Coordinates of C-alpha atoms and ligand atoms in Angstrom, one line a residue:
A139 CA 48.9 114.5 135.6
K140 CA 45.4 113.5 133.8
A141 CA 45.2 116.8 132.3
N142 CA 48.8 115.7 129.6
G143 CA 47.2 112.4 129.4
R144 CA 50.1 110.7 131.3
G145 CA 47.7 108.2 132.8
C146 CA 44.0 107.4 134.4
H147 CA 45.1 106.3 137.6
C148 CA 45.5 108.9 140.0
F149 CA 48.9 109.8 140.7
F150 CA 48.3 112.3 143.9
E151 CA 46.5 110.4 146.6
P152 CA 46.4 112.4 150.2
E153 CA 48.5 109.0 151.6
M154 CA 51.3 108.9 149.0
N155 CA 52.9 111.7 151.0
L156 CA 56.4 110.7 150.4
H157 CA 59.2 112.6 152.5
A158 CA 59.7 116.3 151.0
Q159 CA 63.1 115.5 151.8
I160 CA 63.1 112.4 149.4
R161 CA 60.9 113.9 147.1
R162 CA 63.2 117.0 145.4
T163 CA 66.2 114.3 145.5
L164 CA 63.9 112.2 143.0
R165 CA 63.4 114.1 140.8
L166 CA 66.9 116.3 141.2
D167 CA 68.1 112.3 141.1
L168 CA 66.3 110.4 139.3
R169 CA 69.2 109.8 136.6
R170 CA 72.3 110.3 138.8
A171 CA 70.5 107.5 141.2
L172 CA 69.6 105.2 137.2
D173 CA 73.7 105.8 136.6
A174 CA 74.5 105.0 140.2
R175 CA 73.1 102.2 140.4
E176 CA 70.7 102.6 143.1
F177 CA 67.6 100.8 141.7
E178 CA 67.2 97.0 142.5
L179 CA 65.8 94.7 141.4
F180 CA 63.5 92.3 143.9
Y181 CA 62.1 88.7 142.9
Q182 CA 59.4 86.9 143.6
P183 CA 58.6 83.6 143.8
Q184 CA 55.3 82.3 142.2
V185 CA 54.7 78.8 143.1
N186 CA 52.9 76.4 140.7
V187 CA 50.4 74.0 142.9
R188 CA 50.8 71.0 141.1
T189 CA 53.9 70.8 140.0
R190 CA 55.1 72.7 143.7
K191 CA 58.1 74.1 142.0
V192 CA 58.5 77.8 141.1
G193 CA 57.4 79.0 137.6
T194 CA 58.2 82.5 137.9
L195 CA 59.5 85.0 139.9
E196 CA 58.2 88.9 139.5
A197 CA 60.7 91.0 139.5
L198 CA 59.8 94.7 141.5
L199 CA 62.3 97.7 142.0
R200 CA 63.4 99.5 145.0
W201 CA 65.3 101.8 145.2
R202 CA 68.3 101.9 147.8
H203 CA 68.6 105.7 148.6
P204 CA 71.6 106.9 150.3
E205 CA 70.0 108.2 153.4
S206 CA 66.7 107.0 153.2
G207 CA 67.6 103.2 152.5
L208 CA 64.8 100.4 151.0
V209 CA 61.7 102.4 149.4
A210 CA 58.8 100.1 148.3
P211 CA 57.7 101.2 144.2
D212 CA 53.9 102.2 145.3
R213 CA 56.3 106.0 146.3
V214 CA 58.7 105.8 144.0
I215 CA 56.9 104.8 140.5
P216 CA 54.1 108.2 140.9
L217 CA 56.8 110.1 140.6
V218 CA 58.8 108.7 138.2
E219 CA 55.8 108.9 136.5
E220 CA 55.1 112.5 137.3
I221 CA 58.6 113.9 136.0
G222 CA 58.1 111.5 133.3
L223 CA 61.8 108.5 133.5
I224 CA 59.1 106.1 133.8
V225 CA 59.6 104.5 129.9
P226 CA 64.0 105.0 130.5
L227 CA 62.7 103.5 133.8
G228 CA 61.2 101.4 132.6
E229 CA 63.8 99.5 129.9
W230 CA 65.6 99.5 132.9
V231 CA 63.8 97.3 134.4
L232 CA 63.2 95.6 131.2
E233 CA 66.3 94.2 130.5
Q234 CA 67.9 93.4 134.1
A235 CA 65.1 91.4 134.5
C236 CA 65.0 89.6 131.1
A237 CA 69.3 89.3 131.9
A238 CA 69.0 87.7 135.5
A239 CA 66.1 85.2 134.5
A240 CA 69.0 84.1 131.1
G241 CA 70.8 83.0 134.6
W242 CA 68.4 81.4 137.1
P243 CA 69.1 78.1 136.4
G244 CA 65.9 76.0 135.8
Q245 CA 63.7 77.9 133.0
E246 CA 61.8 79.9 135.3
K247 CA 60.4 82.7 133.6
V248 CA 60.5 87.0 134.5
S249 CA 57.2 88.8 135.2
V250 CA 57.6 92.0 135.0
N251 CA 55.2 94.7 135.7
L252 CA 54.2 97.7 133.0
S253 CA 53.2 101.3 134.6
P254 CA 50.8 102.6 132.1
V255 CA 52.2 105.3 130.4
Q256 CA 54.9 102.7 129.4
F257 CA 52.6 99.8 128.0
T258 CA 51.1 103.1 126.1
S259 CA 55.2 104.9 124.5
A260 CA 55.1 103.4 121.3
R261 CA 58.4 101.8 121.6
L262 CA 57.3 99.8 123.7
V263 CA 57.5 96.0 121.5
A264 CA 60.9 97.2 120.6
V265 CA 61.5 97.5 124.1
V266 CA 61.1 94.0 124.6
T267 CA 62.3 92.6 121.7
S268 CA 66.2 94.3 122.2
A269 CA 65.9 93.7 125.7
L270 CA 64.8 89.7 124.9
Q271 CA 67.7 90.5 121.7
A272 CA 70.4 91.9 124.8
S273 CA 70.2 89.1 127.1
G274 CA 69.3 85.6 125.1
L275 CA 66.3 85.1 127.6
E276 CA 64.1 83.2 125.1
A277 CA 60.6 85.1 125.1
S278 CA 58.6 82.1 126.3
R279 CA 60.4 82.8 129.7
L280 CA 58.9 86.5 130.0
E281 CA 55.8 88.1 131.4
L282 CA 54.4 91.3 131.6
E283 CA 52.2 92.3 134.4
I284 CA 49.4 94.7 133.0
T285 CA 46.5 96.5 135.2
E286 CA 43.1 96.8 134.4
S287 CA 43.7 100.7 133.9
V288 CA 45.3 99.9 129.8
L289 CA 42.2 98.4 128.6
M290 CA 39.5 100.8 129.8
R291 CA 41.9 103.2 127.8
D292 CA 42.0 102.3 123.7
T293 CA 41.2 98.8 123.2
E294 CA 41.9 99.0 119.4
S295 CA 45.1 99.9 120.0
T296 CA 45.9 98.2 123.6
L297 CA 45.1 94.8 121.8
A298 CA 46.8 95.7 118.9
T299 CA 49.8 95.8 121.9
L300 CA 48.9 93.1 122.9
H301 CA 49.1 91.0 119.8
R302 CA 52.1 92.4 118.5
L303 CA 53.7 91.7 122.1
K304 CA 52.0 88.0 122.1
Q305 CA 53.6 87.3 118.7
L306 CA 56.6 88.2 119.9
G307 CA 56.2 84.9 122.9
V308 CA 56.1 86.6 125.6
S309 CA 53.0 86.4 127.7
I310 CA 50.5 88.2 129.1
A311 CA 49.0 88.1 132.7
L312 CA 46.4 90.8 134.4
D313 CA 47.5 92.6 137.9
D314 CA 45.7 92.9 140.3
F315 CA 42.7 91.9 139.4
G316 CA 39.6 93.0 141.2
T317 CA 40.8 95.9 142.5
G318 CA 39.9 98.2 139.3
Y319 CA 37.5 98.8 137.6
S320 CA 37.0 95.2 136.9
S321 CA 35.1 93.5 134.2
L322 CA 35.1 89.8 132.6
S323 CA 34.3 91.6 129.5
Y324 CA 37.8 91.9 130.1
L325 CA 39.2 88.4 130.2
Q326 CA 37.0 87.4 126.9
R327 CA 38.2 90.3 125.1
F328 CA 42.2 90.2 125.9
P329 CA 44.7 87.9 124.9
F330 CA 45.9 86.7 129.2
D331 CA 47.7 84.3 129.6
K332 CA 47.0 84.8 133.5
V333 CA 45.5 86.8 136.3
K334 CA 46.4 87.7 139.3
I335 CA 44.4 87.6 142.1
D336 CA 44.4 91.1 144.3
K337 CA 45.5 90.2 147.7
S338 CA 42.8 91.7 148.8
F339 CA 40.8 89.1 148.1
V340 CA 43.9 86.7 149.8
S341 CA 43.7 88.4 153.3
S342 CA 39.4 88.2 153.2
L343 CA 39.2 84.8 152.5
G344 CA 37.7 82.8 155.1
R345 CA 36.9 86.8 157.1
T346 CA 34.0 86.6 154.0
A347 CA 31.9 84.6 152.7
A348 CA 32.4 87.1 149.3
S349 CA 35.4 87.0 149.0
T350 CA 35.8 82.9 148.6
A351 CA 32.5 83.4 145.5
I352 CA 34.5 85.6 143.6
V353 CA 38.1 83.8 143.9
R354 CA 36.3 80.8 143.3
A355 CA 34.6 82.3 140.0
V356 CA 37.4 84.2 138.9
T357 CA 39.6 80.4 138.8
E358 CA 36.5 78.6 136.9
L359 CA 36.2 81.6 134.6
C360 CA 39.4 81.6 134.0
M361 CA 40.4 77.7 134.0
A362 CA 37.5 77.8 131.5
L363 CA 38.9 79.6 129.7
G364 CA 42.3 78.5 129.1
M365 CA 44.2 81.0 131.9
S366 CA 46.3 80.7 135.1
T367 CA 45.4 82.4 138.3
T368 CA 48.0 83.2 140.6
A369 CA 46.8 84.2 143.8
E370 CA 49.4 87.6 146.0
G371 CA 49.7 88.2 149.5
V372 CA 49.0 84.1 150.4
E373 CA 50.6 84.8 153.4
T374 CA 49.2 81.7 156.4
E375 CA 48.6 78.5 155.9
A376 CA 44.9 78.8 155.7
Q377 CA 45.3 80.6 153.1
H378 CA 46.9 78.3 151.4
A379 CA 44.6 75.4 151.8
A380 CA 41.8 76.9 151.1
L381 CA 43.0 78.8 147.6
V382 CA 43.8 75.5 146.4
A383 CA 40.5 73.8 147.1
L384 CA 38.9 76.7 145.7
G385 CA 41.4 75.2 142.2
C386 CA 44.1 79.1 142.3
T387 CA 47.8 77.1 139.9
D388 CA 49.3 79.2 141.2
L389 CA 50.1 81.4 144.8
Q390 CA 52.4 83.9 146.1
G391 CA 53.6 85.4 149.0
Y392 CA 55.2 85.8 152.3
L393 CA 54.0 82.0 153.2
F394 CA 57.0 81.1 150.4
S395 CA 59.6 84.2 150.5
R396 CA 59.7 88.0 150.0
P397 CA 60.9 89.6 147.1
C398 CA 64.4 88.6 147.9
P399 CA 67.6 90.1 145.8
A400 CA 69.0 88.6 142.9
E401 CA 72.0 86.8 144.0
E402 CA 69.8 85.4 146.7
V403 CA 67.2 84.1 144.1
P404 CA 69.3 80.7 143.0
A405 CA 69.3 79.4 146.8
L406 CA 65.7 80.5 146.7
L407 CA 65.0 78.3 143.4
Q408 CA 67.1 75.4 145.8
K409 CA 65.4 76.2 149.1
L410 CA 61.3 75.5 147.5
N411 CA 61.8 73.7 144.8
G412 CA 63.7 70.6 147.3
A413 CA 66.6 69.7 144.7
Ligands
LIG101 P1 52.3 94.2 142.5 O1 52.0 94.3 141.4 O2 50.6 93.9 143.1 O3 53.1 93.9 144.0 C1 53.1 92.6 144.7 C2 52.4 93.8 145.5 O4 53.0 92.9 147.2 C3 54.7 93.5 146.3 O5 55.0 95.1 147.3 C4 54.9 92.6 146.6 O6 56.0 93.0 147.6 C5 53.5 92.7 148.2 N1 54.2 91.4 148.5 C6 54.1 90.0 148.0 N2 53.4 89.3 148.9 C7 53.3 89.4 149.6 C8 52.5 88.9 151.0 O7 52.0 88.2 151.7 N3 51.6 90.3 151.7 C9 52.3 91.7 151.5 N4 51.0 92.4 152.1 N5 52.2 92.3 150.6 C10 52.9 91.0 149.6 P2 55.3 96.0 145.8 O8 57.3 94.8 145.5 O9 56.7 97.5 147.7 O10 55.5 96.6 145.3 C11 54.7 97.4 145.2 C12 54.1 97.2 143.9 O11 55.2 98.4 142.1 C13 53.6 96.1 142.6 O12 52.4 96.2 143.2 C14 53.1 97.4 141.7 O13 52.6 97.2 140.9 C15 54.5 98.4 141.5 N6 55.8 98.1 140.7 C16 57.0 97.8 141.6 N7 58.4 96.5 140.3 C17 57.7 97.9 139.4 C18 58.2 97.6 138.1 O14 59.6 97.3 138.3 N8 57.8 98.6 137.7 C19 56.3 99.0 137.7 N9 55.6 99.5 136.3 N10 55.8 98.7 138.7 C20 55.9 98.5 140.0
LIG102 CA1 52.5 92.9 140.0
LIG103 CA1 49.1 92.7 141.3
LIG104 CA1 49.5 95.8 143.5

């Protein structure tokens, strides 16, 4: 995958041992799966610490495989990239997510994960523009999540793409912060609105002194730079309390809700917002 320039992250991690049957089915049937609507987006809320309301919901891909049930995206997306269909799948995700968000009751934002291949595709800005137009969603209600691997590549063109997206009015989040080749200089060089602190730091809060120090440093830096911080993978009340004390602005995790199907979002919002 590296040689043909489709990505700098590894597509063939050893633990990614997808069942051979699913692998074959995926290769043969991905387009059919798209047509047959076997893909689905689940949504997971991010709760704002100050307002205590859901500000954003993240769209997370699921594949409802006829035989295997729900297949997680960590297993599907690398294969989709491998067979060269991530751009059309990503387009579908953007369209679906914008259309869903346009129907949410409280003007919540939707955040959409972009794969590095999708981010560097020449079509990205046009695809985002048309997803917004087709759904009627205001650009300010769409957030795009990118990972650090995108930033290491070609700084100039990455910056140009980010600025074009920002000009549309969408916001940009840096996902999985702290897991890759993180550099604090990224936070200064690129126009992020939000940094998402990886769940590995959240799960080690209270277990290692370093994780507390790192989360504190990141939230303080982001605050100083005018960016919000979402902690991912919040599972316990103890983590919740620690993250609030450390100054995180938003929290996401099973403690509040697991990712849920689109049709359950209105009820979930009602429950979490206490309306
Ligand atoms: P991510 O963007 O870091 O998404 C967060 C993952 O953490 C999700 O896994 C979510 O279900 C899980 N999670 C949320 N709260 C908790 C918690 O409290 N504890 C734990 N242990 N996990 C939690 P999921 O849905 O399996 O997605 C995995 C990854 O697949 C995502 O990681 C993202 O990188 C990728 N992905 C998902 N949907 C899309 C998509 O539409 N496009 C692209 N390019 N990538 C996607
Ligand atoms: Ca994400
Ligand atoms: Ca993440
Ligand atoms: Ca992740």
